[in-house]
Coordinates of C-alpha atoms in Angstrom, one line a residue:
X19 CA 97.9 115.4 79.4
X20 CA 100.2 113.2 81.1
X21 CA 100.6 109.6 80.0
X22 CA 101.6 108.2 83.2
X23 CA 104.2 105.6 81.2
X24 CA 106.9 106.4 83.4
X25 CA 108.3 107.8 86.3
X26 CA 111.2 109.4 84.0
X27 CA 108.1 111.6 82.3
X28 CA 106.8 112.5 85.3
X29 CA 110.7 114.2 86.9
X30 CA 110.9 115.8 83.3
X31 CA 108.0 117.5 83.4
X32 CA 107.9 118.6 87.0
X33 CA 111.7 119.7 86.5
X34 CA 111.1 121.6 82.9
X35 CA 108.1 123.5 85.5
X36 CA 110.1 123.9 88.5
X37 CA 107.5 122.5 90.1
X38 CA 106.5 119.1 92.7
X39 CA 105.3 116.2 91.2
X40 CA 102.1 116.5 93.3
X41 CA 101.6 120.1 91.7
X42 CA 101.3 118.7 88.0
X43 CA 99.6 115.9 88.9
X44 CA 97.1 117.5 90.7
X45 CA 96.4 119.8 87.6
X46 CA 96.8 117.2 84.9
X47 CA 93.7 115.1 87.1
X48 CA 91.7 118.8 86.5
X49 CA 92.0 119.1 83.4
X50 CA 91.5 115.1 82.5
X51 CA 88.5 115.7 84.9
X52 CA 87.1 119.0 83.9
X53 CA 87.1 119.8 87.7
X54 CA 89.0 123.1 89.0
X55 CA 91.6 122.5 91.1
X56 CA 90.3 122.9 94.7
X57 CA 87.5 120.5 94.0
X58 CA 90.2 117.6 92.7
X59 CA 92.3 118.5 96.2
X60 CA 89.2 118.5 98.5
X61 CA 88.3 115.1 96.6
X62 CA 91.6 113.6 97.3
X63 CA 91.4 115.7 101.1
X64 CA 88.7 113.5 101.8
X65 CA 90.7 110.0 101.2
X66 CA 93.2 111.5 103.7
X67 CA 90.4 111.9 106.1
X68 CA 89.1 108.4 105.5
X69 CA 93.2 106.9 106.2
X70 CA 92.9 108.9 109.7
X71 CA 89.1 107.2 110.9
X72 CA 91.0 103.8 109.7
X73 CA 93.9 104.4 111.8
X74 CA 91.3 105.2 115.1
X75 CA 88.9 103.0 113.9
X76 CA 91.7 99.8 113.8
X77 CA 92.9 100.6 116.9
X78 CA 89.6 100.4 119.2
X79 CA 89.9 97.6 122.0
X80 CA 88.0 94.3 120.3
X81 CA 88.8 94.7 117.0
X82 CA 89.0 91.4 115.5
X83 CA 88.8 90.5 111.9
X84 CA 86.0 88.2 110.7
X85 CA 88.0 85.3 110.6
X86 CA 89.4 85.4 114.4
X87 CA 92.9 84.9 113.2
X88 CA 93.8 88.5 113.2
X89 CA 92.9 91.6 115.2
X90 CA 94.6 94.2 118.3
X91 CA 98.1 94.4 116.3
X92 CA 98.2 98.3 115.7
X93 CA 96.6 98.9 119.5
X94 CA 99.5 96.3 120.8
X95 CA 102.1 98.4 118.6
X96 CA 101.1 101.4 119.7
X97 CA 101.0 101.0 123.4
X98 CA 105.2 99.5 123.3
X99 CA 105.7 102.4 120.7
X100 CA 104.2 104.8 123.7
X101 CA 106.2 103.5 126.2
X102 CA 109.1 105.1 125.0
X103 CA 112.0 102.4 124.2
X104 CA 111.1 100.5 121.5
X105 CA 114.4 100.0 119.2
X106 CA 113.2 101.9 116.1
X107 CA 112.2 104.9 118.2
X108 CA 109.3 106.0 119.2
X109 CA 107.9 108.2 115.9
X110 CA 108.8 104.7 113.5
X111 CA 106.8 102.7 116.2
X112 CA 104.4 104.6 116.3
X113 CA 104.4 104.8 112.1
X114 CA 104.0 100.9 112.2
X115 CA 101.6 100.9 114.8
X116 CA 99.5 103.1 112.6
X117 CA 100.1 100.5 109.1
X118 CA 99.1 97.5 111.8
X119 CA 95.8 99.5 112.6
X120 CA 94.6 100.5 109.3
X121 CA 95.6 96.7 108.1
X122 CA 93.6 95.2 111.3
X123 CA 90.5 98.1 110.0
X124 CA 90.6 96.4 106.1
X125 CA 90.7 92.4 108.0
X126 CA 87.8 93.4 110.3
X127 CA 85.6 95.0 107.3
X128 CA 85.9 98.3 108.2
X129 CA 86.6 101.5 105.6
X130 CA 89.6 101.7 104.5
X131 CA 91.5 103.5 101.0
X132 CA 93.3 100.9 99.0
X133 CA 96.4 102.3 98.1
X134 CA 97.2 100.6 95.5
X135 CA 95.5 97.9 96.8
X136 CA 93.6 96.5 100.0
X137 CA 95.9 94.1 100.8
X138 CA 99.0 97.0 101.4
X139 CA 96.2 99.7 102.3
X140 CA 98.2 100.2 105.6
X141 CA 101.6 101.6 104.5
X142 CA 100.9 105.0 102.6
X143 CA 99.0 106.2 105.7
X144 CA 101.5 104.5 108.3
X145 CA 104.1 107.1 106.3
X146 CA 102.3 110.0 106.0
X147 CA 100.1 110.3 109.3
X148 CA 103.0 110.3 111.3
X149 CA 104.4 112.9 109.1
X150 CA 101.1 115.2 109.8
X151 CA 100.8 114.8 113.2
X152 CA 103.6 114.1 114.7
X153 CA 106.5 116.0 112.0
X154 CA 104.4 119.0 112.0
X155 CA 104.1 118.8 107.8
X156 CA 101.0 120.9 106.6
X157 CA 97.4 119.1 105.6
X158 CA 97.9 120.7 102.4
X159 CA 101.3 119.2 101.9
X160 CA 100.6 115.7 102.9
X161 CA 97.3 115.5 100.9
X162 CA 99.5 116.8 97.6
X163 CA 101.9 114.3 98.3
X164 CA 99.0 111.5 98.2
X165 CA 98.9 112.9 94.2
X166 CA 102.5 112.0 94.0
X167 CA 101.8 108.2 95.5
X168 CA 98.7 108.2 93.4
X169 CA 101.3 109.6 90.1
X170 CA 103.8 107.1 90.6
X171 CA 101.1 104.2 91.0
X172 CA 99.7 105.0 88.1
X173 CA 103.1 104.0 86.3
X174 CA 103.5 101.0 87.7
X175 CA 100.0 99.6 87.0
X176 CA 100.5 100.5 83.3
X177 CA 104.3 99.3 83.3
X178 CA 103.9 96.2 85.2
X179 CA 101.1 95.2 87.7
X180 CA 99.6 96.2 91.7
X181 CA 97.6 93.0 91.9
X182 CA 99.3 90.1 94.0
X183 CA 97.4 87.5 91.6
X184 CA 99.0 89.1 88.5
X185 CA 102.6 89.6 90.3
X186 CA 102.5 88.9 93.8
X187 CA 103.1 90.7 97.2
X188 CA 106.1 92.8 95.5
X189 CA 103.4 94.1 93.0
X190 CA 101.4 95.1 96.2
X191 CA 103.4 96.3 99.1
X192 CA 106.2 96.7 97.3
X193 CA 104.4 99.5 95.3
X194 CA 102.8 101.1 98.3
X195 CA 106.2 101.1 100.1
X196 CA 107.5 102.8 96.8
X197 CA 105.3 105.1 96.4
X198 CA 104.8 105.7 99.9
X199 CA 108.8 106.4 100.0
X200 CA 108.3 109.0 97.2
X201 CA 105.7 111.0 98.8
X202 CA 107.8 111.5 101.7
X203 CA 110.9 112.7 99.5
X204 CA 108.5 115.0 98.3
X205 CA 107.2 116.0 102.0
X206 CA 110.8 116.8 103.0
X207 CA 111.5 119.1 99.8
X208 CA 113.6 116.6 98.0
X209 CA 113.6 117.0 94.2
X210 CA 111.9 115.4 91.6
X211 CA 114.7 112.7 90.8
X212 CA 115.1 111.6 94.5
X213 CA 111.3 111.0 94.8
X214 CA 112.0 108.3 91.3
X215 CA 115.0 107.2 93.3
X216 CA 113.0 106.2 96.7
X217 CA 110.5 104.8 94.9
X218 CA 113.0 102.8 93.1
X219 CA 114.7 101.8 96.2
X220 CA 111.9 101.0 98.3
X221 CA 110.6 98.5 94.8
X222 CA 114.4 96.5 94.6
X223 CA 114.0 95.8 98.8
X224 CA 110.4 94.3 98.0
X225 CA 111.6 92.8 94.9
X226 CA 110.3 89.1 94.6
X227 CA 107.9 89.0 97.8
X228 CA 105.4 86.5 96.9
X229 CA 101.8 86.6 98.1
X230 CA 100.6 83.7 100.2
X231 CA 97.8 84.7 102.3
X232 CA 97.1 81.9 104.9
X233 CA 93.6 80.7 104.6
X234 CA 93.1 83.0 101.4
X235 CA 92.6 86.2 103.5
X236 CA 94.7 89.5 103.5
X237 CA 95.7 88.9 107.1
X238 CA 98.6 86.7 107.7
X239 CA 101.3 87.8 106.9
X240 CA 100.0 90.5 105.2
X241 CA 99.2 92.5 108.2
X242 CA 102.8 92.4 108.7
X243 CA 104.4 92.9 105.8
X244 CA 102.7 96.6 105.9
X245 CA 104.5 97.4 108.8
X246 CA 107.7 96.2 107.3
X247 CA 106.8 98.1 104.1
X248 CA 106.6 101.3 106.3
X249 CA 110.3 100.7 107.2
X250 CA 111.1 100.0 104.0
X251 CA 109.9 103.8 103.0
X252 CA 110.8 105.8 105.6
X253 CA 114.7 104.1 104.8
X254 CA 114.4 104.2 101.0
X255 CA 113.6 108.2 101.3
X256 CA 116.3 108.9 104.0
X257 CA 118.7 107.2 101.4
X258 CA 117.6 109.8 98.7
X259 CA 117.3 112.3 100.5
X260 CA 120.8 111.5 101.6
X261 CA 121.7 111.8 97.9
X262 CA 122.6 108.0 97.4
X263 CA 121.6 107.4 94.0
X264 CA 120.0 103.6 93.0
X265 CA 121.9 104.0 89.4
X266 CA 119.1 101.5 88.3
X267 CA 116.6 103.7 86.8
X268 CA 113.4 103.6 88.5
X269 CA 111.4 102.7 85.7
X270 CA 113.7 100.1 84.5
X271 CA 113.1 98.1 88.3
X272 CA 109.3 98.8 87.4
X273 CA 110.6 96.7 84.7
X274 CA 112.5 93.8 86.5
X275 CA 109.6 94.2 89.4
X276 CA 106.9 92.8 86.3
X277 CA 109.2 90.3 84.9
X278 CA 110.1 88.3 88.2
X279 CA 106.2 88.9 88.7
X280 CA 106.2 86.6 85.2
X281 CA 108.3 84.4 86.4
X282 CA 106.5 83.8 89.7
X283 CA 104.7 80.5 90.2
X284 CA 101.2 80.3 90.5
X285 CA 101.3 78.8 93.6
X286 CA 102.7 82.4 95.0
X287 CA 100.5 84.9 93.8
X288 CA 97.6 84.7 96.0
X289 CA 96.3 81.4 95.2
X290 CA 97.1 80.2 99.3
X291 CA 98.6 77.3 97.5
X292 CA 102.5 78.0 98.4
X293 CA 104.4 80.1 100.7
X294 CA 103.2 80.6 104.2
X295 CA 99.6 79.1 103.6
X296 CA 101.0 76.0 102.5
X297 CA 103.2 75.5 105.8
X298 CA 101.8 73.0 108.5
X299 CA 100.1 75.6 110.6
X300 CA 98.6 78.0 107.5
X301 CA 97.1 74.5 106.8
X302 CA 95.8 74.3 110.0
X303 CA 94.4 78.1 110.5
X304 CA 92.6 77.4 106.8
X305 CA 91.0 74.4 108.5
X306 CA 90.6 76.5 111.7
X307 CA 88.1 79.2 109.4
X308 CA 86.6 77.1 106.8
X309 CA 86.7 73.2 108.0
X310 CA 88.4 70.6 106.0
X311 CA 88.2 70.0 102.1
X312 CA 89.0 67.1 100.1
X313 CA 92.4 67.9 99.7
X314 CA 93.7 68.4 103.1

């Protein structure tokens, strides 16, 4: 069985087999589960499916979150990304378009996979549906690479933390944009050690993001910081699969990610009491949803 205790286990033993990450994951979860095979992969199939019906379902006209504040980013995204001149390009547009959407589909209530967590549910799907529909890579491969994501999260829960109360946004989006960024090494036959090293460069860009949800709600800014974990992906797996090395090994910034997490005020890990929701307008928008409390 694999211990999931770090990413350097998981590149040994997927190197010592000649095989992907995804591969000895997805048998590992068998074997832990006493399920064959097919059965784990259809189970995880079906997550995928449920990433696609967020994207569509976040995109319909009138979506608006329960709150008001927050609703129409990933349709606005995608119709600029369609129009063809947007500066990343039109398949990056369209990638953040699709994070916006399934972020505006978890604000408004709607079914969603958190991946790690709710709060950065949009950025593994905003990498890899892209990847299936417009890249051409096979349902088969992109559903694997979901076990590779789901591998590499499972490391950094047990070395450090996914939960933005426990470490803040970095321990959230920051995750999902390193795993995100290794499942797409893996998607474009990198090896093993350049999935550890995107994941590792994808966590040192996030590194210290704090998590200061206006209002208490996982809609400003976090809507937007999935789009800007998408970028930070797709970059940190074109860097490794450049063959730029991080030098820092991946599990020692899982490391450095948990203890700036412990060094974080409360105030910034999802308490609304710093950051963004403490600013004159996050004040404001709180007031705007709930009224005013004693100490405003």
């Amino acid at each position: 069985m694999i211990s999931y205790e770090s990413i350097e286990e998981l590149v040994r033993l997927a190197d010592e087999s000649g095989r992907r990450i995804s591969e000895i994951c997805l048998e590992d979860q068998a074997k832990e589960t006493g399920l064959p095979a097919e059965e784990v992969f259809a189970r995880m199939e079906k997550s995928f499916d449920v990433m696609l019906e967020s994207a569509a379902w976040g995109q319909e006209p009138g979506r608006r979150s329960t709150s008001g504040l927050t609703g129409g980013e990933g349709s606005a995204m995608m119709r600029y990304a369609d129009k063809g001149n947007s500066l990343m390009g039109t398949f990056m547009s369209r990638a953040v378009a699709t994070a916006l959407a399934v972020s505006d589909c978890n604000a408004a209530m709607g079914r969603i996979v958190a991946t790690p967590t709710a709060g950065s549910c949009g950025i593994l799907p905003g990498c890899l549906i892209p990847m299936y529909k417009e890249k051409g890579c096979s349902r088969r491969d992109v559903v694997l690479s979901v076990f590779t994501a789901g591998a590499f999260g499972m490391v950094i829960a047990n070395k450090a933390s996914i939960a933005g109360a426990q470490g803040g946004c970095q321990a959230e989006c920051g995750s999902a944009a390193g795993m995100a960024a290794a499942a797409l090494v893996e998607l474009q036959g990198g090896t093993p050690k350049m999935c550890a090293d995107a994941l590792g460069i994808a966590i040192v860009n996030q590194m210290g993001l704090v998590c200061d949800p206006v209002a208490g709600l996982v809609e400003i800014p976090c809507i937007k910081r999935n789009a800007a974990g998408v970028v930070t992906a797709f970059s940190a797996a074109d860097m490794a699969l450049a063959g730029i090395e991080l030098k820092i090994p991946a599990d020692e910034c899982i490391g450095a990610m948990k203890e700036v997490g412990d060094q974080m005020a409360a105030s910034l890990k999802e308490t609304a009491a710093g950051g963004l929701a403490a600013t004159k307008t996050g004040k404001f928008l709180r007031q705007q949803v709930f009224g005013k409390n004693k100490d405003d």
